[in-house]
Amino acid sequence: MTPNRRVLAVLAAAAALTALAPAAANADAVRNADWALSALHAQKAWQTSEGAGVTVAVLDTGVDATHPDLTGQVLPGKDEIGFGAKRGDGVWARHGTGMAAIIAGHGHGPGDGSGVMGLAPRARILPVRVILEDKDPQRAKARTSRGDALPDGIRWAVDHGADVINLSLGDDSATAAPVASEDDAIRYALGKGVVVVASAGNGGEGADRSSYPAAYPGVISVAAVDRYGVHAPFSTSRWYDSVAAPGVDVVIADPDRSYYTGWGTSAASAYVSGAVALIRSAYPKLSPAQIKQVLQSTTRHRPKGGRSDDLGTGMIDPAAALAAARKLKPQPVVPVPVAYGQRYFAPGPTPAAKPADRAQVLGDGVAAGFAAAGAALVALAGLLWFRPWRDRAARA
């Protein structure tokens, strides 16, 4: 039985049991199915840090601040789109809520023993809506009229207290290319000491093209692995991959109070953002470059030779990273790591791209970017490919 089917069998058994048991039993099954925290040695990491005092900006489709796994964690945010689905609609804030819970969910119920526990359960979430869900009827309008949503959202997050920016989104279409305004915004964030994390892309079973913003200098680009630390076939393999994290059959919290298992480098990025929050909470003076380096130097399941395009330097180990970070002397903030072989833009001012200059497919298959001149929008491999696991007894 493949790992995917093994998880589905467990969930099916749990759902069958809850037909005869109280809702709490199913909630425990939700937590038990969340294998990623165990694989990341979260309990050991929490002995040092739970992410208190750190703000993680989630640039995504929005976040449901009323979700029981996130109550009290979500700060007032910004909507850079300004239209589209609203609270209560079936296509509102699904992806963003799932990512926020992976980062900073605290569970709910007695002892917070039910629902999703994030890797940094005491971190705060700053939601910035920069994309629409792939089934949002207004998505096409957003593609043509909100070309600056991502760079504007990055700058807004930096100016409103973000310590970490999670970008579970990307464009690896045939027309994908770096854009000066996005690169400038990321440099602005890094220059202010804000760590930027992005999903590597879901094009591994296709052309394995570079995905942006993951490929911009200074970004921690995250590939996906399964529970055994094995590279997920869908995860894009490229020179820019920094580290890997769980991204196969991970448990997702949904605004409708159901839970799902899903896959994607979106989830992997969220786990790494949670790990960064743990480090930033314990050692707030470390620079973005130092945090990236300490994550890369303490990974498990390291590939032969120490690095590969599939895994970066391997699967993150937050507890080991925290132990290594304790020994570091803080260094001045630098906007771009020294060891970087690519150069996108010539020195001097570069005009920002216009909204219609390129196709930008945002989200692990959330097509919410902006059409490139003469090119069709090409979606990625599906928004975290949700598998329904909706036993209604599990609703909070």
XYZ file of N, CA and C in Angstrom, residues 8 10-30 108 115 251-252 254 256-261 387-396:
129
model
N -5.241 7.317 3.937
C -6.668 7.300 3.665
C -7.350 6.168 4.409
N -6.456 4.942 7.317
C -6.561 5.366 8.713
C -7.728 6.324 8.893
N -7.841 7.290 7.986
C -8.903 8.268 8.105
C -10.268 7.620 7.931
N -10.368 6.678 6.996
C -11.641 6.000 6.789
C -12.042 5.226 8.035
N -11.069 4.582 8.668
C -11.359 3.839 9.892
C -11.804 4.776 11.001
N -11.140 5.921 11.105
C -11.502 6.894 12.134
C -12.921 7.397 11.910
N -13.257 7.670 10.648
C -14.590 8.162 10.347
C -15.644 7.132 10.684
N -15.338 5.857 10.428
C -16.282 4.797 10.751
C -16.502 4.717 12.255
N -15.444 4.873 13.024
C -15.557 4.820 14.475
C -16.414 5.961 15.001
N -16.294 7.128 14.409
C -17.006 8.280 14.932
C -18.497 8.188 14.683
N -18.922 7.297 13.812
C -20.356 7.099 13.649
C -20.963 6.538 14.928
N -20.109 5.908 15.755
C -20.581 5.284 16.984
C -20.046 5.979 18.223
N -19.202 7.006 18.041
C -18.525 7.624 19.175
C -18.800 9.112 19.202
N -18.518 9.778 20.338
C -18.702 11.230 20.422
C -17.785 11.958 19.469
N -18.067 13.240 19.258
C -17.274 14.044 18.335
C -15.826 14.103 18.751
N -15.542 14.070 20.064
C -14.160 14.166 20.525
C -13.298 13.053 19.981
N -13.885 11.880 19.776
C -13.089 10.770 19.260
C -12.588 11.083 17.860
N -13.440 11.675 17.032
C -13.013 12.022 15.696
C -11.983 13.143 15.715
N -12.159 14.092 16.645
C -11.185 15.172 16.752
C -9.824 14.610 17.097
N -9.779 13.600 17.985
C -8.508 12.961 18.294
C -7.939 12.288 17.055
N -8.801 11.714 16.238
C -8.332 11.080 15.011
C -7.728 12.106 14.064
N -8.291 13.304 14.028
C -7.711 14.374 13.215
C -6.288 14.645 13.674
N -8.248 23.124 19.450
C -9.396 23.622 20.202
C -9.914 22.503 21.090
N -8.466 19.120 16.601
C -8.148 19.960 15.464
C -6.670 20.005 15.141
N -2.675 17.198 7.117
C -4.036 17.551 7.524
C -4.246 19.046 7.367
N -5.364 19.413 6.733
C -5.687 20.796 6.404
C -6.970 21.211 7.117
N -10.190 23.703 7.289
C -10.979 24.430 6.295
C -11.945 25.382 6.997
N -14.958 25.746 6.571
C -16.269 25.147 6.843
C -16.236 24.198 8.031
N -15.098 24.194 8.745
C -14.908 23.408 9.977
C -14.729 21.923 9.713
N -14.489 21.566 8.468
C -14.080 20.205 8.131
C -12.563 20.158 8.073
N -12.024 18.954 7.986
C -10.589 18.750 7.851
C -10.347 17.855 6.649
N -9.210 18.074 6.005
C -8.878 17.350 4.790
C -7.433 16.881 4.863
N -7.112 15.876 4.058
C -5.705 15.620 3.780
C -5.414 16.151 2.392
N -8.400 16.093 -0.438
C -9.177 14.860 -0.421
C -10.241 15.019 0.652
N -11.491 14.833 0.346
C -12.518 15.077 1.351
C -12.423 14.080 2.497
N -12.388 14.615 3.682
C -12.537 13.805 4.887
C -13.421 14.613 5.780
N -14.708 14.496 5.617
C -15.646 15.460 6.146
C -16.588 14.870 7.164
N -16.189 13.897 7.956
C -17.147 13.387 8.927
C -17.680 14.573 9.726
N -18.961 14.853 9.604
C -19.511 16.074 10.180
C -19.470 16.061 11.707
N -19.270 14.888 12.310
C -19.107 14.854 13.761
C -17.835 15.527 14.202
N -16.926 15.731 13.248
C -15.647 16.346 13.589
C -15.724 17.848 13.601
N -16.836 18.425 13.187
C -16.924 19.877 13.129
C -16.785 20.478 14.513
N -16.071 21.596 14.562
C -15.884 22.247 15.862
C -17.188 22.885 16.310
